[in-house]
mmCIF file of C-alpha atoms in Angstrom:
data_model
loop_
_atom_site.group_PDB
_atom_site.id
_atom_site.type_symbol
_atom_site.label_atom_id
_atom_site.label_comp_id
_atom_site.label_asym_id
_atom_site.label_seq_id
_atom_site.Cartn_x
_atom_site.Cartn_y
_atom_site.Cartn_z
ATOM 1 C CA MET A 42 0.000 0.000 0.000
ATOM 2 C CA SER A 43 1.343 3.448 -0.948
ATOM 3 C CA LEU A 44 2.209 6.020 1.693
ATOM 4 C CA TYR A 45 -0.676 8.228 0.526
ATOM 5 C CA LEU A 46 -3.227 5.443 0.979
ATOM 6 C CA LYS A 47 -1.765 4.677 4.404
ATOM 7 C CA LEU A 48 -2.062 8.366 5.290
ATOM 8 C CA LYS A 49 -5.720 8.433 4.220
ATOM 9 C CA GLN A 50 -6.431 5.282 6.237
ATOM 10 C CA ALA A 51 -4.712 6.673 9.344
ATOM 11 C CA ALA A 52 -6.476 10.019 8.866
ATOM 12 C CA ALA A 53 -9.842 8.254 8.750
ATOM 13 C CA GLU A 54 -9.021 6.360 11.934
ATOM 14 C CA GLN A 55 -7.981 9.585 13.697
ATOM 15 C CA ASP A 56 -10.863 11.592 12.200
ATOM 16 C CA LEU A 57 -8.657 14.214 10.551
ATOM 17 C CA LEU A 58 -10.250 16.875 8.380
ATOM 18 C CA ARG A 59 -9.736 16.805 4.614
ATOM 19 C CA ASN A 60 -7.683 20.016 4.602
ATOM 20 C CA THR A 61 -5.414 18.611 7.314
ATOM 21 C CA VAL A 62 -4.799 15.486 5.248
ATOM 22 C CA ALA A 63 -3.929 17.624 2.217
ATOM 23 C CA ALA A 64 -1.498 19.719 4.285
ATOM 24 C CA TYR A 65 0.169 16.636 5.801
ATOM 25 C CA TRP A 66 0.552 15.037 2.377
ATOM 26 C CA PHE A 67 2.168 18.244 1.072
ATOM 27 C CA TRP A 68 4.822 18.099 3.799
ATOM 28 C CA LEU A 69 5.430 14.362 3.437
ATOM 29 C CA ARG A 70 6.089 14.848 -0.282
ATOM 30 C CA LYS A 71 8.393 17.769 0.503
ATOM 31 C CA PHE A 72 10.256 15.648 3.056
ATOM 32 C CA TYR A 73 10.655 12.853 0.504
ATOM 33 C CA ALA A 74 12.072 15.335 -2.025
ATOM 34 C CA PHE A 75 14.601 16.369 0.643
ATOM 35 C CA HIS A 76 15.316 12.793 1.733
ATOM 36 C CA PRO A 77 14.414 10.444 -1.178
ATOM 37 C CA GLN A 78 14.535 7.162 0.733
ATOM 38 C CA PRO A 79 11.771 4.605 1.465
ATOM 39 C CA ALA A 80 9.512 5.707 4.303
ATOM 40 C CA SER A 81 10.350 2.546 6.243
ATOM 41 C CA THR A 82 13.945 3.809 6.622
ATOM 42 C CA TRP A 83 13.081 7.300 7.887
ATOM 43 C CA THR A 84 14.509 8.253 11.287
ATOM 44 C CA GLY A 85 14.266 11.086 13.762
ATOM 45 C CA ALA A 86 17.704 12.280 12.629
ATOM 46 C CA ASP A 87 16.325 12.720 9.104
ATOM 47 C CA VAL A 88 13.470 14.807 10.501
ATOM 48 C CA THR A 89 15.941 16.951 12.466
ATOM 49 C CA ARG A 90 17.961 17.637 9.296
ATOM 50 C CA PHE A 91 14.771 18.534 7.418
ATOM 51 C CA LEU A 92 13.608 20.981 10.093
ATOM 52 C CA HIS A 93 17.048 22.618 10.094
ATOM 53 C CA TYR A 94 16.786 22.918 6.308
ATOM 54 C CA LEU A 95 13.409 24.695 6.639
ATOM 55 C CA HIS A 96 14.990 27.007 9.244
ATOM 56 C CA VAL A 97 17.887 27.914 6.913
ATOM 57 C CA GLU A 98 15.442 28.505 4.048
ATOM 58 C CA ASN A 99 13.495 30.978 6.236
ATOM 59 C CA TYR A 100 10.211 29.081 6.320
ATOM 60 C CA SER A 101 7.728 30.700 8.686
ATOM 61 C CA ALA A 102 7.160 29.407 12.203
ATOM 62 C CA SER A 103 3.672 28.191 11.298
ATOM 63 C CA ALA A 104 4.973 26.294 8.249
ATOM 64 C CA ARG A 105 7.696 24.597 10.280
ATOM 65 C CA LYS A 106 5.209 23.615 12.993
ATOM 66 C CA GLN A 107 2.883 22.159 10.376
ATOM 67 C CA ALA A 108 5.758 20.185 8.826
ATOM 68 C CA LEU A 109 6.718 18.787 12.235
ATOM 69 C CA ASN A 110 3.093 17.850 12.971
ATOM 70 C CA ALA A 111 2.813 16.054 9.634
ATOM 71 C CA LEU A 112 5.973 14.031 10.218
ATOM 72 C CA ALA A 113 5.063 13.275 13.840
ATOM 73 C CA PHE A 114 1.668 11.979 12.669
ATOM 74 C CA CYS A 115 3.349 9.847 10.009
ATOM 75 C CA PHE A 116 5.805 8.300 12.459
ATOM 76 C CA LYS A 117 3.167 7.623 15.126
ATOM 77 C CA HIS A 118 0.197 6.420 13.073
ATOM 78 C CA ILE A 119 1.715 5.104 9.824
ATOM 79 C CA LEU A 120 5.302 3.996 10.430
ATOM 80 C CA ARG A 121 4.622 3.063 14.068
ATOM 81 C CA ALA A 122 8.094 4.336 14.908
ATOM 82 C CA ASP A 123 9.512 6.592 17.604
ATOM 83 C CA LEU A 124 10.896 9.955 16.530
ATOM 84 C CA GLY A 125 13.094 10.071 19.602
ATOM 85 C CA LYS A 126 14.534 13.312 20.930
ATOM 86 C CA LEU A 127 14.824 15.898 18.181
ATOM 87 C CA ASP A 128 17.485 18.607 18.200
ATOM 88 C CA LEU A 129 15.401 21.316 16.497
ATOM 89 C CA PRO A 130 16.272 24.946 15.760
ATOM 90 C CA PRO A 131 14.393 27.506 17.868
ATOM 91 C CA LEU A 132 10.983 28.486 16.576
ATOM 92 C CA PRO A 133 10.406 32.247 16.411
ATOM 93 C CA LYS A 134 7.249 33.706 17.802
ATOM 94 C CA GLU A 135 4.525 33.784 15.173
ATOM 95 C CA ARG A 136 3.851 37.295 13.942
ATOM 96 C CA HIS A 137 0.379 38.729 13.473
ATOM 97 C CA THR A 138 0.318 40.027 9.927
ATOM 98 C CA LEU A 139 -1.627 43.125 8.912
ATOM 99 C CA ARG A 140 -4.997 42.422 7.329
ATOM 100 C CA ILE A 141 -5.510 43.979 3.899
ATOM 101 C CA ILE A 142 -9.084 45.251 3.720
ATOM 102 C CA PRO A 143 -10.290 46.744 0.422
ATOM 103 C CA SER A 144 -12.659 49.692 0.644
ATOM 104 C CA ARG A 145 -16.293 49.392 -0.410
ATOM 105 C CA GLU A 146 -15.438 51.389 -3.535
ATOM 106 C CA GLU A 147 -12.634 48.973 -4.415
ATOM 107 C CA ILE A 148 -14.908 45.966 -3.841
ATOM 108 C CA GLY A 149 -17.431 47.526 -6.195
ATOM 109 C CA ARG A 150 -14.753 47.865 -8.883
ATOM 110 C CA ILE A 151 -13.745 44.219 -8.403
ATOM 111 C CA PHE A 152 -17.354 43.043 -8.702
ATOM 112 C CA ALA A 153 -17.685 45.075 -11.910
ATOM 113 C CA GLY A 154 -14.961 42.894 -13.434
ATOM 114 C CA LEU A 155 -16.616 39.590 -12.466
ATOM 115 C CA ARG A 156 -19.280 37.785 -14.453
ATOM 116 C CA GLY A 157 -21.850 35.048 -13.920
ATOM 117 C CA GLN A 158 -21.362 32.426 -11.244
ATOM 118 C CA ALA A 159 -18.033 33.818 -10.003
ATOM 119 C CA LYS A 160 -19.628 37.213 -9.333
ATOM 120 C CA LEU A 161 -22.432 35.657 -7.286
ATOM 121 C CA MET A 162 -19.949 33.556 -5.307
ATOM 122 C CA ALA A 163 -17.823 36.635 -4.552
ATOM 123 C CA ALA A 164 -20.955 38.513 -3.471
ATOM 124 C CA LEU A 165 -21.791 35.746 -0.983
ATOM 125 C CA MET A 166 -18.247 35.775 0.398
ATOM 126 C CA TYR A 167 -18.483 39.507 1.035
ATOM 127 C CA GLY A 168 -22.188 39.721 1.877
ATOM 128 C CA SER A 169 -22.391 36.632 4.111
ATOM 129 C CA GLY A 170 -18.816 36.286 5.396
ATOM 130 C CA LEU A 171 -18.222 32.867 3.829
ATOM 131 C CA ARG A 172 -14.888 31.229 3.170
ATOM 132 C CA VAL A 173 -14.268 30.363 -0.479
ATOM 133 C CA SER A 174 -14.358 26.624 0.322
ATOM 134 C CA GLU A 175 -17.697 27.088 2.100
ATOM 135 C CA VAL A 176 -19.183 28.837 -0.940
ATOM 136 C CA CYS A 177 -17.918 26.086 -3.261
ATOM 137 C CA HIS A 178 -19.550 23.386 -1.106
ATOM 138 C CA LEU A 179 -22.957 25.051 -0.679
ATOM 139 C CA ARG A 180 -25.946 22.888 -1.659
ATOM 140 C CA VAL A 181 -29.135 24.230 -3.222
ATOM 141 C CA GLN A 182 -31.036 23.608 0.039
ATOM 142 C CA ASP A 183 -28.555 25.711 2.042
ATOM 143 C CA ILE A 184 -30.173 28.924 0.769
ATOM 144 C CA ASP A 185 -33.242 29.708 2.875
ATOM 145 C CA PHE A 186 -35.198 32.600 1.364
ATOM 146 C CA ALA A 187 -37.910 32.412 4.042
ATOM 147 C CA ALA A 188 -35.497 32.847 6.951
ATOM 148 C CA MET A 189 -33.010 34.938 4.885
ATOM 149 C CA THR A 190 -30.142 32.738 5.988
ATOM 150 C CA VAL A 191 -27.330 30.699 4.486
ATOM 151 C CA ARG A 192 -26.592 27.347 6.143
ATOM 152 C CA VAL A 193 -22.930 26.400 6.337
ATOM 153 C CA HIS A 194 -22.211 22.697 6.908
ATOM 154 C CA GLY A 195 -18.759 21.332 7.591
ATOM 155 C CA GLY A 196 -16.976 24.667 7.796
ATOM 156 C CA LYS A 197 -13.527 25.121 9.318
ATOM 157 C CA GLY A 198 -13.144 22.659 12.165
ATOM 158 C CA ASP A 199 -16.103 20.725 10.717
ATOM 159 C CA LYS A 200 -18.485 23.218 12.353
ATOM 160 C CA CYS A 201 -21.947 24.255 11.156
ATOM 161 C CA ARG A 202 -23.500 27.724 11.445
ATOM 162 C CA LEU A 203 -26.113 30.123 10.099
ATOM 163 C CA THR A 204 -25.195 33.418 8.507
ATOM 164 C CA LEU A 205 -27.019 36.257 6.785
ATOM 165 C CA LEU A 206 -28.469 36.125 3.285
ATOM 166 C CA PRO A 207 -28.204 39.673 1.884
ATOM 167 C CA VAL A 208 -31.519 41.011 0.596
ATOM 168 C CA LEU A 209 -29.688 42.427 -2.411
ATOM 169 C CA LEU A 210 -28.758 38.917 -3.591
ATOM 170 C CA VAL A 211 -32.263 37.397 -3.494
ATOM 171 C CA PRO A 212 -33.184 38.148 -7.148
ATOM 172 C CA ALA A 213 -29.826 36.924 -8.482
ATOM 173 C CA LEU A 214 -29.910 33.762 -6.357
ATOM 174 C CA THR A 215 -33.499 33.040 -7.392
ATOM 175 C CA ARG A 216 -32.485 33.191 -11.062
ATOM 176 C CA HIS A 217 -29.361 31.138 -10.376
ATOM 177 C CA ILE A 218 -31.303 28.341 -8.656
ATOM 178 C CA ALA A 219 -33.753 28.240 -11.563
ATOM 179 C CA TRP A 220 -30.786 27.874 -13.929
ATOM 180 C CA ARG A 221 -29.240 25.246 -11.627
ATOM 181 C CA LYS A 222 -32.512 23.294 -11.800
ATOM 182 C CA SER A 223 -32.420 23.281 -15.604
ATOM 183 C CA VAL A 224 -28.780 22.071 -15.592
ATOM 184 C CA HIS A 225 -29.711 19.245 -13.219
ATOM 185 C CA GLU A 226 -32.719 18.210 -15.306
ATOM 186 C CA LEU A 227 -30.504 18.055 -18.393
ATOM 187 C CA ASP A 228 -27.967 15.944 -16.488
ATOM 188 C CA LEU A 229 -30.721 13.536 -15.435
ATOM 189 C CA ALA A 230 -31.989 13.303 -19.011
ATOM 190 C CA ASN A 231 -28.460 12.331 -20.073
ATOM 191 C CA GLY A 232 -28.274 9.551 -17.474
ATOM 192 C CA CYS A 233 -26.172 11.572 -15.028
ATOM 193 C CA GLY A 234 -27.248 13.969 -12.251
ATOM 194 C CA LEU A 235 -25.540 12.282 -9.302
ATOM 195 C CA VAL A 236 -23.812 14.247 -6.553
ATOM 196 C CA GLU A 237 -21.443 13.175 -3.801
ATOM 197 C CA LEU A 238 -23.054 13.240 -0.343
ATOM 198 C CA PRO A 239 -21.324 13.529 3.047
ATOM 199 C CA GLY A 240 -20.826 10.441 5.209
ATOM 200 C CA ARG A 241 -23.206 7.560 4.490
ATOM 201 C CA LEU A 242 -26.201 9.657 3.471
ATOM 202 C CA ALA A 243 -26.166 8.139 -0.018
ATOM 203 C CA VAL A 244 -26.551 4.695 1.566
ATOM 204 C CA LYS A 245 -29.291 5.797 3.955
ATOM 205 C CA TYR A 246 -31.253 7.834 1.389
ATOM 206 C CA LYS A 247 -30.967 6.025 -1.938
ATOM 207 C CA SER A 248 -32.633 8.726 -4.057
ATOM 208 C CA ALA A 249 -30.876 11.698 -2.422
ATOM 209 C CA PRO A 250 -27.870 11.833 -4.830
ATOM 210 C CA ARG A 251 -30.281 12.653 -7.695
ATOM 211 C CA GLU A 252 -32.409 15.225 -5.839
ATOM 212 C CA LEU A 253 -32.042 18.912 -6.722
ATOM 213 C CA ARG A 254 -31.823 20.031 -3.090
ATOM 214 C CA TRP A 255 -28.601 18.066 -2.584
ATOM 215 C CA GLN A 256 -26.892 19.361 -5.723
ATOM 216 C CA PHE A 257 -24.000 21.781 -5.361
ATOM 217 C CA LEU A 258 -25.306 25.327 -5.742
ATOM 218 C CA PHE A 259 -22.291 26.387 -7.796
ATOM 219 C CA PRO A 260 -21.502 23.491 -10.135
ATOM 220 C CA SER A 261 -18.367 22.745 -12.070
ATOM 221 C CA THR A 262 -18.556 22.738 -15.853
ATOM 222 C CA LEU A 263 -16.944 19.296 -15.784
ATOM 223 C CA GLN A 264 -18.497 15.954 -14.919
ATOM 224 C CA ARG A 265 -16.844 12.780 -13.687
ATOM 225 C CA GLY A 266 -18.854 9.850 -14.877
ATOM 226 C CA GLN A 267 -22.417 10.428 -13.679
ATOM 227 C CA TYR A 268 -21.345 12.988 -11.081
ATOM 228 C CA ARG A 269 -21.538 16.777 -11.289
ATOM 229 C CA TRP A 270 -18.985 18.394 -8.983
ATOM 230 C CA HIS A 271 -18.695 21.846 -7.485
ATOM 231 C CA ALA A 272 -16.722 24.892 -8.573
ATOM 232 C CA THR A 273 -13.209 24.957 -7.114
ATOM 233 C CA ASP A 274 -11.331 27.474 -5.001
ATOM 234 C CA GLU A 275 -8.785 27.803 -7.806
ATOM 235 C CA SER A 276 -11.340 28.715 -10.455
ATOM 236 C CA VAL A 277 -12.797 31.480 -8.283
ATOM 237 C CA GLY A 278 -9.331 32.742 -7.335
ATOM 238 C CA LYS A 279 -8.253 32.935 -10.971
ATOM 239 C CA GLN A 280 -11.240 35.103 -11.915
ATOM 240 C CA MET A 281 -10.746 37.272 -8.819
ATOM 241 C CA ARG A 282 -7.109 37.941 -9.750
ATOM 242 C CA ALA A 283 -8.143 39.004 -13.236
ATOM 243 C CA ALA A 284 -10.852 41.318 -11.853
ATOM 244 C CA VAL A 285 -8.475 42.904 -9.301
ATOM 245 C CA LYS A 286 -5.891 43.523 -12.022
ATOM 246 C CA ALA A 287 -8.507 44.997 -14.375
ATOM 247 C CA ALA A 288 -9.688 47.316 -11.580
ATOM 248 C CA GLY A 289 -6.159 48.701 -11.187
ATOM 249 C CA ILE A 290 -6.019 47.741 -7.498
ATOM 250 C CA THR A 291 -2.490 47.256 -6.148
ATOM 251 C CA LYS A 292 -3.566 45.665 -2.849
ATOM 252 C CA ARG A 293 -3.312 41.888 -2.658
ATOM 253 C CA VAL A 294 -6.969 40.867 -2.764
ATOM 254 C CA THR A 295 -7.935 37.190 -2.723
ATOM 255 C CA PRO A 296 -11.325 35.492 -2.274
ATOM 256 C CA HIS A 297 -10.580 35.172 1.455
ATOM 257 C CA THR A 298 -9.991 38.929 1.636
ATOM 258 C CA LEU A 299 -13.720 39.376 0.968
ATOM 259 C CA ARG A 300 -14.472 37.502 4.211
ATOM 260 C CA HIS A 301 -12.078 39.821 6.073
ATOM 261 C CA ALA A 302 -13.872 42.788 4.516
ATOM 262 C CA PHE A 303 -17.221 41.373 5.667
ATOM 263 C CA VAL A 304 -16.051 41.393 9.295
ATOM 264 C CA THR A 305 -14.574 44.897 9.143
ATOM 265 C CA HIS A 306 -17.495 46.487 7.320
ATOM 266 C CA ALA A 307 -20.129 44.599 9.351
ATOM 267 C CA LEU A 308 -18.622 46.050 12.534
ATOM 268 C CA GLN A 309 -18.525 49.521 10.997
ATOM 269 C CA ASN A 310 -22.203 49.156 10.040
ATOM 270 C CA GLY A 311 -23.151 48.863 13.709
ATOM 271 C CA ASN A 312 -23.276 45.083 14.240
ATOM 272 C CA ASP A 313 -22.093 44.105 17.707
ATOM 273 C CA ILE A 314 -18.926 42.062 18.007
ATOM 274 C CA ALA A 315 -20.679 38.943 19.366
ATOM 275 C CA THR A 316 -23.090 38.841 16.426
ATOM 276 C CA VAL A 317 -20.303 39.157 13.847
ATOM 277 C CA LYS A 318 -18.295 36.492 15.685
ATOM 278 C CA ASP A 319 -21.180 34.011 15.342
ATOM 279 C CA LEU A 320 -21.869 34.909 11.711
ATOM 280 C CA VAL A 321 -18.308 34.122 10.609
ATOM 281 C CA GLY A 322 -17.849 31.161 12.956
ATOM 282 C CA HIS A 323 -14.956 32.446 15.064
ATOM 283 C CA GLU A 324 -14.412 30.592 18.336
ATOM 284 C CA ASP A 325 -12.825 33.534 20.130
ATOM 285 C CA VAL A 326 -14.118 37.111 20.039
ATOM 286 C CA ASN A 327 -10.486 38.278 20.063
ATOM 287 C CA THR A 328 -10.094 36.847 16.563
ATOM 288 C CA THR A 329 -12.999 38.997 15.401
ATOM 289 C CA MET A 330 -11.573 42.051 17.184
ATOM 290 C CA ILE A 331 -8.530 41.933 14.901
ATOM 291 C CA TYR A 332 -10.754 43.347 12.173
ATOM 292 C CA ALA A 333 -12.369 46.095 14.250
ATOM 293 C CA HIS A 334 -9.954 48.619 12.746
ATOM 294 C CA GLY A 335 -8.671 46.470 9.923
ATOM 295 C CA ASP A 336 -8.792 49.120 7.216
ATOM 296 C CA ALA A 337 -7.425 52.142 9.068
ATOM 297 C CA ALA A 338 -4.730 53.147 11.531
ATOM 298 C CA ARG A 339 -5.822 54.957 14.698
ATOM 299 C CA GLY A 340 -4.716 58.433 15.646
ATOM 300 C CA VAL A 341 -3.907 61.658 13.838
ATOM 301 C CA SER A 342 -0.649 62.388 12.057
ATOM 302 C CA PRO A 343 1.215 65.408 13.454
ATOM 303 C CA LEU A 344 1.490 66.617 9.867
ATOM 304 C CA ASP A 345 -2.317 66.837 9.773
ATOM 305 C CA GLY A 346 -2.688 68.082 13.360
ATOM 306 C CA VAL A 347 -3.827 71.467 14.631
ATOM 307 C CA VAL A 348 -0.377 72.688 15.616
ATOM 308 C CA ARG A 349 1.876 73.312 12.617
ATOM 309 C CA PRO A 350 5.309 74.970 12.816
ATOM 310 C CA ALA A 351 4.834 76.533 9.382
ATOM 311 C CA PRO A 352 1.997 77.363 6.993
ATOM 312 C CA LEU A 353 0.543 74.361 5.148
ATOM 313 C CA SER A 354 1.575 75.891 1.832
ATOM 314 C CA ALA A 355 5.183 75.770 2.964
ATOM 315 C CA PHE A 356 4.828 72.071 3.778
ATOM 316 C CA ASN A 357 3.329 71.401 0.363
ATOM 317 C CA TYR A 358 6.238 73.188 -1.289
ATOM 318 C CA GLN A 359 8.840 71.364 0.789
ATOM 319 C CA LEU A 360 7.267 67.981 0.168
ATOM 320 C CA SER A 361 7.082 68.663 -3.562
ATOM 321 C CA ALA A 362 10.708 69.784 -3.644
ATOM 322 C CA ALA A 363 11.805 66.694 -1.693
ATOM 323 C CA SER A 364 10.077 64.352 -4.113
#
């Protein structure tokens, strides 16, 4: 059995999330590229050398911790071997990076460059505070027009939550679901129309994989056999990059940035911190507080203050001359 299959088996036994498995596999492949020997011969000394290599190459503290976790999991649950005492380089304290929050005007310019399904997905990320993976995995039944909510199942940490459905998106989503219904009916007519269901639901409810309510809200253009899959993070990110570039925005704006903007602008619109925390699914209110002033620095510059040592015109002249 290959190492990847063993990893998937061990991950299932330990109930690891899909994203964790993908991250661990990334680091195991990177370790093999560094030390191309059979996994059965790996030792703690090899892991020590690899972690020192990551240190020399200036990998971040979080990346190095993730690499160590991946290898520790492999040794414990796959190789059934002891890592022993590792002589690791010191890990620097993780830094809190500044959040880049586009203004409402900039978001409007980005949306102007998006079309069709990608535009609606971006609008849900900004209007409902969804992660890009959560938008990609939405099912038709997750949109509740009566309650004006979006149901998120299996979010980060495999958590579920309710968030807001913006009133502005109701007409567009109504049209989209009608279109999604026609796509599904065509798939069924062609002998397809199946969708992957979580857990053992497909076994428990035999007809569910062909029902519209279980279909992915934002489908992929590709099919695999009889199955219609969902749009991918990469496809949305590619269209976002093109729209940001076309808008002439120099900030680094990704699909996840729209979720950050949701938190910042929701707080500025008067929502209390506890409400926003629940809407985005944060465990700790301190995580939400990071975005309370995410798009502006506090205080007043002395250059713009009341007391000036010289007339403003003189400053303008001096600044112009200096540049």
